[in-house]
Short mmCIF file of C-alpha atoms and ligand atoms in Angstrom, two decimals:
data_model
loop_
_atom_site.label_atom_id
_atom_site.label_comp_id
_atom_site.label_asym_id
_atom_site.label_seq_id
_atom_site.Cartn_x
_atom_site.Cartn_y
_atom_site.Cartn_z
CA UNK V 186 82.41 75.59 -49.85
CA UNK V 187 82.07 73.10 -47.18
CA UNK V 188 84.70 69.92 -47.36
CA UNK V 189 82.07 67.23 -47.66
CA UNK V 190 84.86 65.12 -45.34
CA UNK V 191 84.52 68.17 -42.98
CA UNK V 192 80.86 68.38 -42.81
CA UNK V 193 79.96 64.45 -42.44
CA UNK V 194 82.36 63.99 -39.97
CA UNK V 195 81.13 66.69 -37.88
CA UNK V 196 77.90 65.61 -38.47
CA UNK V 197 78.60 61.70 -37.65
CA UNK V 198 80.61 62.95 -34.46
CA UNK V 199 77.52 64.74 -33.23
CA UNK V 200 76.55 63.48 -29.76
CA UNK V 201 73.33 61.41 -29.90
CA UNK V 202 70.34 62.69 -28.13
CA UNK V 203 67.46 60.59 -27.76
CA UNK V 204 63.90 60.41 -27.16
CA UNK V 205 62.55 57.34 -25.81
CA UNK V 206 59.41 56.86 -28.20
CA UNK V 207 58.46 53.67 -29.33
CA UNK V 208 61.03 52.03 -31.69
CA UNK V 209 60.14 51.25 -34.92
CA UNK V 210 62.88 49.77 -37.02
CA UNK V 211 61.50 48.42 -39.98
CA UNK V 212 62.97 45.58 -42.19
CA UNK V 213 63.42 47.52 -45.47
CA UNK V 214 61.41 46.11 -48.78
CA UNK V 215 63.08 43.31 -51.10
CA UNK V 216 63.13 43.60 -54.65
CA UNK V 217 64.78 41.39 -57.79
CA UNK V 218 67.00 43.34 -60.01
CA UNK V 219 66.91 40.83 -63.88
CA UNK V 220 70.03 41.19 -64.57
CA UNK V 221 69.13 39.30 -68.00
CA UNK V 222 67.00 41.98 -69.08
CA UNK V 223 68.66 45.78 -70.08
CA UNK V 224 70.37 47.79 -67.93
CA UNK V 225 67.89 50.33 -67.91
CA UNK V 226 65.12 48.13 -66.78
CA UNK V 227 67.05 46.83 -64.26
CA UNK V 228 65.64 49.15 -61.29
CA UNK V 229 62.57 49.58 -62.75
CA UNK V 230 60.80 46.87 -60.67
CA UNK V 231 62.07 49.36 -57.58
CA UNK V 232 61.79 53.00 -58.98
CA UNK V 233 58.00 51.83 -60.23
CA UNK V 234 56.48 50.77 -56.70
CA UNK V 235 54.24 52.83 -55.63
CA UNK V 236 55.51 53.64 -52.07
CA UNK V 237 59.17 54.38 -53.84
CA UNK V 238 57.40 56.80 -56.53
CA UNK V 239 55.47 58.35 -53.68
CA UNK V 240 59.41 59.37 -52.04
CA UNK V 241 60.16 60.77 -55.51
CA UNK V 242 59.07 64.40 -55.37
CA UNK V 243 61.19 64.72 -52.08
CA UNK V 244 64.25 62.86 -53.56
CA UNK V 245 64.22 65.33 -56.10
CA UNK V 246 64.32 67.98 -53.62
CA UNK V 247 67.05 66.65 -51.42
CA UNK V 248 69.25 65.73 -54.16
CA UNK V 249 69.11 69.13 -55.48
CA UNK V 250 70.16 70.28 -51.58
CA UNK V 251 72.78 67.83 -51.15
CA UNK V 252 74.58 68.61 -54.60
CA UNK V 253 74.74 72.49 -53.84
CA UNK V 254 75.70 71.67 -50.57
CA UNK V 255 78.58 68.91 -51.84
CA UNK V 256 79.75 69.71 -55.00
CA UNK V 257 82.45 72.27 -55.61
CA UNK V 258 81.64 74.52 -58.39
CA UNK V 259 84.29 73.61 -60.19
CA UNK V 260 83.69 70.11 -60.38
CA UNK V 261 80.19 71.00 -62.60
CA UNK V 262 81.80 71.50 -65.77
CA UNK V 263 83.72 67.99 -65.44
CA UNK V 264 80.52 66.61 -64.31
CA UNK V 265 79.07 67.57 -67.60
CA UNK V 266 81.50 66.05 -69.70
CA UNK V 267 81.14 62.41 -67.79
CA UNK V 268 77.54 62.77 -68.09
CA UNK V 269 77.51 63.46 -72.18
CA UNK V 270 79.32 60.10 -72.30
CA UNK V 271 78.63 58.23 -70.07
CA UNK V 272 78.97 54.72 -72.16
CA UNK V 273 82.37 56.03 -72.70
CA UNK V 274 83.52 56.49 -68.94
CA UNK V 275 81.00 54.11 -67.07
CA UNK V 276 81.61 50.35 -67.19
CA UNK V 277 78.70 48.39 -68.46
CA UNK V 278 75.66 48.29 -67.05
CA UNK V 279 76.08 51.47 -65.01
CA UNK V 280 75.88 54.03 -67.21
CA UNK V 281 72.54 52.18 -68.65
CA UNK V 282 70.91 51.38 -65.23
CA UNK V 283 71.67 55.65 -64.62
CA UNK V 284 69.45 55.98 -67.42
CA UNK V 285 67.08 53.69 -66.45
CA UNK V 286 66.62 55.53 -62.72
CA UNK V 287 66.62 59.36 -64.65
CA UNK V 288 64.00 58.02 -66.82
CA UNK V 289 62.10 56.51 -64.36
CA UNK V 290 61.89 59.49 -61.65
CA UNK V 291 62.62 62.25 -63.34
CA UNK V 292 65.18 63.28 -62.21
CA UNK V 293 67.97 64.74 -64.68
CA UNK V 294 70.73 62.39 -65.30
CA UNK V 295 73.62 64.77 -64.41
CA UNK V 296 71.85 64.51 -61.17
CA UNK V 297 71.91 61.02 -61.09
CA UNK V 298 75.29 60.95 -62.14
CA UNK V 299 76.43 63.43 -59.10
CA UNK V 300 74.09 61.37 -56.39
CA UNK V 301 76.10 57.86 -57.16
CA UNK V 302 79.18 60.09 -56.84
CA UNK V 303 78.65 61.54 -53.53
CA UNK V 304 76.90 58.43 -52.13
CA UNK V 305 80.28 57.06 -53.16
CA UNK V 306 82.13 59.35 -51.31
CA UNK V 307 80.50 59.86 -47.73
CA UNK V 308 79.64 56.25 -46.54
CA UNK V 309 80.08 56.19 -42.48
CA UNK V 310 80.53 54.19 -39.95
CA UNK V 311 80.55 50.68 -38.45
CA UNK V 312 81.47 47.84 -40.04
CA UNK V 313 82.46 44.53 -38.06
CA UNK V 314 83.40 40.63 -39.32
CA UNK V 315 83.24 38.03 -36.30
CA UNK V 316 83.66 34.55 -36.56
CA UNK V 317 81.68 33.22 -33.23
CA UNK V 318 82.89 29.38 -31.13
CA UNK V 319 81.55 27.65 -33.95
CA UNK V 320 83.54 28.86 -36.51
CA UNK V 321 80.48 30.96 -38.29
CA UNK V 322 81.17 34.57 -39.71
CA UNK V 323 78.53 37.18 -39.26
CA UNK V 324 78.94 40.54 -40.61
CA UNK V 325 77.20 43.70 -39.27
CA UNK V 326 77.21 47.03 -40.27
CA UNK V 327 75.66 50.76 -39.64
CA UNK V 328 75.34 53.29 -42.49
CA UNK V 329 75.44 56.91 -41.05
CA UNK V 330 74.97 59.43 -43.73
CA UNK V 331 74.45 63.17 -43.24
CA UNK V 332 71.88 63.66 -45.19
CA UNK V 333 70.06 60.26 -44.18
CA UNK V 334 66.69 61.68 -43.57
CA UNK V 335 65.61 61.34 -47.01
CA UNK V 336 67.53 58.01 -47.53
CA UNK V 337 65.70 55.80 -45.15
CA UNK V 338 62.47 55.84 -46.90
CA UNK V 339 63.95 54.29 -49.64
CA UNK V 340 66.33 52.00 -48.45
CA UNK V 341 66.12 48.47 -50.27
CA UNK V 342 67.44 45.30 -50.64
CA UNK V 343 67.94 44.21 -54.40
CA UNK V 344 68.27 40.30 -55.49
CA UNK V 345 70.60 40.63 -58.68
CA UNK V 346 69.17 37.67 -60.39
CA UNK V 347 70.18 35.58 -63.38
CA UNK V 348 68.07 32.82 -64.98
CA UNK V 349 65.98 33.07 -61.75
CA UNK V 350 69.09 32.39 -59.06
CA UNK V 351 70.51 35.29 -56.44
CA UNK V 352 73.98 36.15 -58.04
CA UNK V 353 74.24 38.97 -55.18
CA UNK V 354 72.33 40.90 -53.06
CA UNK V 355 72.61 44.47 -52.09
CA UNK V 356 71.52 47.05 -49.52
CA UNK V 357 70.86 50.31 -51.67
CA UNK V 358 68.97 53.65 -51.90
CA UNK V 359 66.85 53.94 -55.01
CA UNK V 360 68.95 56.03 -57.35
CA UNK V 361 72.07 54.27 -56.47
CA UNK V 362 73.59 51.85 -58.67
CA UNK V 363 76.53 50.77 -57.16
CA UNK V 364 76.77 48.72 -53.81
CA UNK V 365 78.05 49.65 -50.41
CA UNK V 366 76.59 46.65 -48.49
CA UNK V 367 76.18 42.90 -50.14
CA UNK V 368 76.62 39.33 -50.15
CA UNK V 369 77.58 36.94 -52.53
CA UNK V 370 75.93 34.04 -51.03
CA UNK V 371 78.44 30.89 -49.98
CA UNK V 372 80.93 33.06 -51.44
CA UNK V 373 81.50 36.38 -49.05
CA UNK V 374 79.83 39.38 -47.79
CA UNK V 375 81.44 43.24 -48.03
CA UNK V 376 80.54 46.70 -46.50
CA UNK V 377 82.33 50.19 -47.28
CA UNK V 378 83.54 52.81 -44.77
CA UNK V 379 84.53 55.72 -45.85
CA UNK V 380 88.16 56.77 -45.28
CA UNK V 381 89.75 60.68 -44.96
CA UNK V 382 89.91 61.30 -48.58
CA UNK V 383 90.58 65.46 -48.21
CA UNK V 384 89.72 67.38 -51.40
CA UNK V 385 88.29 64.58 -53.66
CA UNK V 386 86.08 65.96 -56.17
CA UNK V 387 88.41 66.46 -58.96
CA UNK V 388 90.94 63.45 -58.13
CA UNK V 389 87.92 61.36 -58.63
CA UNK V 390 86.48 63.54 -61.70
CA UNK V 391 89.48 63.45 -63.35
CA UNK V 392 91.04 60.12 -62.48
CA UNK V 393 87.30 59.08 -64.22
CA UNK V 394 87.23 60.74 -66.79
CA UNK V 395 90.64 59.15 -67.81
CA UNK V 396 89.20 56.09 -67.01
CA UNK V 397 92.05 55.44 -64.52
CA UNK V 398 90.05 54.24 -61.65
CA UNK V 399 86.43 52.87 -60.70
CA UNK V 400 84.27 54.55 -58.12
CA UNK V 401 84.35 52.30 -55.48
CA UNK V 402 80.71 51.35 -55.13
CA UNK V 403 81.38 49.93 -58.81
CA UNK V 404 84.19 48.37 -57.65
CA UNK V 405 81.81 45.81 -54.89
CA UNK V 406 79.17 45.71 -57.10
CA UNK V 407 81.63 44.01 -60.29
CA UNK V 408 83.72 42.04 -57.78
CA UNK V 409 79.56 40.71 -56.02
CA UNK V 410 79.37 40.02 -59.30
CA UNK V 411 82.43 37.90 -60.93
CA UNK V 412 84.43 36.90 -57.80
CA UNK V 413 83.35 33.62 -56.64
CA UNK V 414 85.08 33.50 -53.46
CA UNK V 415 86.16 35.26 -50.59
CA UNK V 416 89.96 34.85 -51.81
CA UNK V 417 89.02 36.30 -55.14
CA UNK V 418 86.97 39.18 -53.52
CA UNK V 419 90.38 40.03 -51.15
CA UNK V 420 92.56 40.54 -54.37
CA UNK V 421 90.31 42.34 -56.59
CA UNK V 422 89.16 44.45 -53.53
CA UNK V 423 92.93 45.24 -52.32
CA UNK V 424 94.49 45.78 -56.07
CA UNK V 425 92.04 47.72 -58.19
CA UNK V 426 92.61 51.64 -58.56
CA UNK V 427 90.36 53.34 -57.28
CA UNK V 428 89.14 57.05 -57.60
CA UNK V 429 89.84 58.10 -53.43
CA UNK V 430 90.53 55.71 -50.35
CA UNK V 431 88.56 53.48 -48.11
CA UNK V 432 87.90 50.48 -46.19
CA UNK V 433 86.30 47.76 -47.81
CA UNK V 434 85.11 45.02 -44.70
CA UNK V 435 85.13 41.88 -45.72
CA UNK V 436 83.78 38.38 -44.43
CA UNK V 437 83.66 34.92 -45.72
CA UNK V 438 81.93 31.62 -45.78
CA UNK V 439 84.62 29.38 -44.13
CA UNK V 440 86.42 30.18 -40.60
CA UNK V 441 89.03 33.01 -40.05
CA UNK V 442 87.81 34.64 -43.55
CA UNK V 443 87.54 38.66 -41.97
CA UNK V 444 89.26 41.20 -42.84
CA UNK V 445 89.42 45.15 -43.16
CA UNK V 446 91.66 46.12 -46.25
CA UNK V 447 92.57 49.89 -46.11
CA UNK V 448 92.80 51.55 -49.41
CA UNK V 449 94.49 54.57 -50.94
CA UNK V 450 93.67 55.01 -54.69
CA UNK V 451 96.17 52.47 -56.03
CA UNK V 452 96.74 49.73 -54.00
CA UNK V 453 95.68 48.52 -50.23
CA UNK V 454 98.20 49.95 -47.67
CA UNK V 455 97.43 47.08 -45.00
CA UNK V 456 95.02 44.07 -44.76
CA UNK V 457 94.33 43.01 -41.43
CA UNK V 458 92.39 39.75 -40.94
CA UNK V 459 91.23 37.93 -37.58
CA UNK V 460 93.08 35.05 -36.44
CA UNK V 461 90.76 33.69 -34.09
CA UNK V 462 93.46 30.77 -33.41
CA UNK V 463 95.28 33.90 -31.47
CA UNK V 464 91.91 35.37 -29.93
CA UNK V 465 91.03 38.00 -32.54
CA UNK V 466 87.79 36.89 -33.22
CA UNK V 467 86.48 40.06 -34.73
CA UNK V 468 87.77 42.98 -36.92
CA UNK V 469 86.04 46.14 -36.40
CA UNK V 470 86.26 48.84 -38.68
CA UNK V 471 84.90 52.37 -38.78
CA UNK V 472 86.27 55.34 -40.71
CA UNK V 473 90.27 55.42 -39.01
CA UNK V 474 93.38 53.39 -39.66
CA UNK V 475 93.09 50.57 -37.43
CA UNK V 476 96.60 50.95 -36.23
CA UNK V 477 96.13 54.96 -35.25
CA UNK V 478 93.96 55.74 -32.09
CA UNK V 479 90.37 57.42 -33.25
CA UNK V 480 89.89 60.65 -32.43
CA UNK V 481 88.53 61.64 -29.11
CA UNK V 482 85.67 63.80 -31.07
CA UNK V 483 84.24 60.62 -32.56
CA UNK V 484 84.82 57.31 -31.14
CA UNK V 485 82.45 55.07 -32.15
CA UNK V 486 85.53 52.08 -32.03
CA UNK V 487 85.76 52.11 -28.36
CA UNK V 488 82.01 51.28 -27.66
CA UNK V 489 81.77 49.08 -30.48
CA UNK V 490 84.75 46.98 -29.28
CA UNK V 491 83.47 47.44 -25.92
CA UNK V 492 80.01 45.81 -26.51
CA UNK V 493 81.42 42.83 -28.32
CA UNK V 494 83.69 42.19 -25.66
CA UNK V 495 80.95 41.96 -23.54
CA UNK V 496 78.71 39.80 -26.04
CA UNK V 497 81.56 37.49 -25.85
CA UNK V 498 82.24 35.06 -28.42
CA UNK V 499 80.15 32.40 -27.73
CA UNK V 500 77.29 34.56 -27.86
CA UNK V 501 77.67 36.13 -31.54
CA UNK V 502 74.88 35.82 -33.80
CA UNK V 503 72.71 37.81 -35.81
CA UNK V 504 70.60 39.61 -33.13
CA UNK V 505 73.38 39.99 -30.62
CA UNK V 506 75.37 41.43 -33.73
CA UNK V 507 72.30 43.99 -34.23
CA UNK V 508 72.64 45.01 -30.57
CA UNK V 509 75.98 45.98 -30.82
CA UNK V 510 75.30 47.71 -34.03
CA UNK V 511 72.78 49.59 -31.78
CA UNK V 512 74.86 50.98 -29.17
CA UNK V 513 75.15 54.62 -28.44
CA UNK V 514 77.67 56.41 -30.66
CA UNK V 515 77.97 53.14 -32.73
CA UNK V 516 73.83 53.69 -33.65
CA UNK V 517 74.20 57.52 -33.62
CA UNK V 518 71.07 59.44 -35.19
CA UNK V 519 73.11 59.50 -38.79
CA UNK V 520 72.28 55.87 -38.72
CA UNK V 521 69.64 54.83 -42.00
CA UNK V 522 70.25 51.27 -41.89
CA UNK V 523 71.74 48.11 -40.13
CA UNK V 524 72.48 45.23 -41.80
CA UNK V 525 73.42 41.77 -41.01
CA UNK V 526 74.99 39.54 -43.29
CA UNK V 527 76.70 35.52 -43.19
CA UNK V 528 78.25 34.37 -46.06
CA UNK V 529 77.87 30.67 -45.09
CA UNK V 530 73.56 31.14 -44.53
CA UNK V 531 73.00 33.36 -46.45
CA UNK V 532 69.06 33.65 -45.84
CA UNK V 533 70.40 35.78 -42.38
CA UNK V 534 71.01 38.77 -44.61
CA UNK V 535 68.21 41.10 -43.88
CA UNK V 536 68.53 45.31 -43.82
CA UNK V 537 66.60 47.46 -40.83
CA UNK V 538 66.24 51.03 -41.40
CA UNK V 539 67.01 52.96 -38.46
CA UNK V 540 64.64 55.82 -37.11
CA UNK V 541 66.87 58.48 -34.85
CA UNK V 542 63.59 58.36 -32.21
CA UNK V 543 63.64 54.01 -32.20
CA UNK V 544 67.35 54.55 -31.54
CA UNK V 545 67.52 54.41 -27.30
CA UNK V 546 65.44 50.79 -27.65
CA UNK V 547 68.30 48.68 -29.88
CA UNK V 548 65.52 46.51 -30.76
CA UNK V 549 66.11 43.13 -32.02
CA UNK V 550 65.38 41.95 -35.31
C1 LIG K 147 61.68 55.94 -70.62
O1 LIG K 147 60.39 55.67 -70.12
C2 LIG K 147 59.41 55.48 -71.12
C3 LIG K 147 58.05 55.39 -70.46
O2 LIG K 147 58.09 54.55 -69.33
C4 LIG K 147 59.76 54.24 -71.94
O3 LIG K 147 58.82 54.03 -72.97
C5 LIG K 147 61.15 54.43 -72.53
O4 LIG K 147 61.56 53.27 -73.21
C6 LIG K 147 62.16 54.77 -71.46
N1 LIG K 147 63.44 55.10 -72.05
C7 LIG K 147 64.56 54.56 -71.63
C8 LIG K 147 65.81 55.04 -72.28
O5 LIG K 147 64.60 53.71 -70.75
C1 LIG K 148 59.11 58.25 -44.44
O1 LIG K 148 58.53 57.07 -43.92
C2 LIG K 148 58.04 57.22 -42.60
C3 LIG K 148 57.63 55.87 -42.08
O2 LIG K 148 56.87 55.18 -43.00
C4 LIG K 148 56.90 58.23 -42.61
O3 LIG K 148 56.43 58.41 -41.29
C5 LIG K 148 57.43 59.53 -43.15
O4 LIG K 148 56.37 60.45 -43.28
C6 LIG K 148 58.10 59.34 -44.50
N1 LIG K 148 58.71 60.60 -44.89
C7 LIG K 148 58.32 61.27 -45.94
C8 LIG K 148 59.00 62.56 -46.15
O5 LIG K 148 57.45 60.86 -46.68
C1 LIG K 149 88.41 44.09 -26.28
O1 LIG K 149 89.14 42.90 -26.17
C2 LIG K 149 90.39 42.93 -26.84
C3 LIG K 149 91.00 41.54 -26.78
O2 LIG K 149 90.99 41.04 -25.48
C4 LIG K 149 91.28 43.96 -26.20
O3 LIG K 149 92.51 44.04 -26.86
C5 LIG K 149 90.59 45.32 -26.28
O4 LIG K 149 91.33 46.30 -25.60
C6 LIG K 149 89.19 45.24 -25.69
N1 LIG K 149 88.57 46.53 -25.98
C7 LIG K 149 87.63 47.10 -25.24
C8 LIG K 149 87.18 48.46 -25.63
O5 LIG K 149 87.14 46.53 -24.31
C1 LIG K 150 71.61 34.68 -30.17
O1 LIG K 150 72.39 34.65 -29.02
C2 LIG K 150 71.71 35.13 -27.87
C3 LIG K 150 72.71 35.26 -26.74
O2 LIG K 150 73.49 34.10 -26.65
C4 LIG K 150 70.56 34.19 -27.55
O3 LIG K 150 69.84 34.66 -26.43
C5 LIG K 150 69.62 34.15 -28.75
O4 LIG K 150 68.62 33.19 -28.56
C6 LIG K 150 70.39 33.80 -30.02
N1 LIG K 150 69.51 34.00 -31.13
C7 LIG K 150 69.44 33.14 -32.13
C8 LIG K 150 68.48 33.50 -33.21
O5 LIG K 150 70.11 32.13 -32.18
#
């Protein structure tokens, strides 16, 4: 059995070939999630559109793939267990949204249950938080996942609403109920990047199923939800346990609000935060300790830092942010989406999936 850890990174460290074809990255589709109505109906307004349900017989396909190639045999049996309960090990409204989705597509809910698990698990790459001369914070970020063919065709945006008003908005995959990109708008945006997390499937089984720890796609989505600012969202993100480590990026509303907290299960082992008073204007973040050197094999730090020293400060906004998300090695052909994000206008946020053959033009939005 393959080390999922083993297999993404050899797969995000792959050196990007490219065809110069015309470029067509495409602003993904924008849905409202009711968060007023029940859990299961929450992604209905998403799973039921009829260019989603025409991905759905090749989801099914693909997630079949990606859990035989993933999940350790032994992990199945635990996997059962969590999925005959899942009121009793899922915090509200997850387990009833899971429903919702296995309802809705047809796909079996143990499957469900494993796809938000490894989603969880294998988010690469790029993350960065800049504040530019004005004292505005923009927040990019590239998701490179392994098995991203399938997940760019249904890449969304959701709108959590209540009582008609944006609570949060998310960049997600239908099937996927927690949140690896969002924005809580005026309040702060936040991206995951996954960190070394070696053998993980039965830490994070059992540390579940003991209801220990949350995943940590749970963990963004709950804190988009109840923190209400970017001080809040620091805390909760540094001090909750969580099931294996990572790097939650975050960015506020007001100036020098950046920061990359690095996480081991219980606690964050560092939070480092611009100071653009001292000339760190940007953090950038993608799936090392920011105090080690990245390895040789895949540096995608170097280029990134690289490009946004040349962008300068001055010149940071949202489409000089998408250009140095689409850099080679930094846009790699991994990458499903880019997304740009400002906590202070938060009308900027906006999603691109990326197409492997658009990937030598680093189009603007
Ligand atoms: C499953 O879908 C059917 C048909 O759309 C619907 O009537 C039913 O209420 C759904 N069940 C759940 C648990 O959402
Ligand atoms: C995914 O979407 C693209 C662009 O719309 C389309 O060309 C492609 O055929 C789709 N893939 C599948 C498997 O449907
Ligand atoms: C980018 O600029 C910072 C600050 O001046 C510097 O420390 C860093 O080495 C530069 N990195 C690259 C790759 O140019
Ligand atoms: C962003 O900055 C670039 C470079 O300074 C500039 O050319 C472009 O017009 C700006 N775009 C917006 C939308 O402000």
């Amino acid at each position: 059995m393959w080390s999922s850890r083993a297999l993404l990174l050899a797969l995000c460290a792959l050196s990007v070939s490219l065809s110069l074809t015309v470029a067509r990255d495409a602003p993904v589709k924008r849905y409202v999630v009711d968060l007023d109505t029940a859990p299961e109906e929450h992604f209905l307004p998403i799973c039921q559109d009829p260019d989603i349900q025409a991905m759905i017989p090749m989801l099914k396909k693909d997630v079949k793939d990606m859990i035989t190639s993933l999940v350790p045999e032994e992990a199945l049996p635990l996997l059962d267990v969590l999925t005959s309960d899942l009121d009793q090990y899922l915090p509200h409204p997850f387990a009833g949204e899971m429903r919702g989705i296995a309802n809705c597509t047809g796909i079996n809910l143990g499957e469900i249950v494993t796809l938000n698990l490894a989603y969880d698990l294998t988010a690469f790459c790029t993350s960065i938080v800049a504040q530019d001369s004005k004292g505005t914070i923009w927040h990019g970020r590239n998701l490179d996942y392994g098995f991203g063919d399938f997940l760019r065709n249904i890449t969304v945006m959701a709108d959590f609403q209540t009582k008609g008003q944006t609570l949060y908005t998310t960049t997600t995959y239908l099937g996927y109920v927690g949140a690896l990109t969002g924005q809580r708008p005026n309040g702060f945006t936040v991206s995951v990047d996954e960190r070394d997390q070696g053998a993980w499937w039965m830490n994070a089984l059992e540390a579940l199923l003991n209801r220990q720890a949350s995943l940590m796609s749970f963990l963004v989505r709950e804190t988009l939800a109840e923190a209400d600012s970017y001080d809040v969202a620091i805390e909760r993100l540094a001090y909750t346990p969580l099931i294996a480590p990572v790097y939650f990026i975050v960015g506020g509303a007001n100036v020098a609000e950046g920061a990359v907290i690095t996480r081991d299960r219980t606690s964050a082992l560092d939070i480092w935060t611009m100071n653009p008073a001292q000339g760190r204007w940007y953090v950038l973040e993608t799936n090392y300790d920011h105090w080690e050197e990245p390895p040789a094999h895949d540096d995608r730090r170097t280029p990134g830092m690289k490009a946004m020293n040349t962008t300068g400060q001055d010149a940071i906004n949202a489409s000089s942010m998408f250009q140095v998300l689409s850099v080679p090695k930094v846009l790699n052909r991994h990458t499903t989406y880019t997304a740009i994000m400002s906590a202070a206008q938060p009308q900027v946020y906006n999603t691109w999936v990326r197409w492997p053959e658009a990937q030598a033009a680093g189009q603007k939005p």
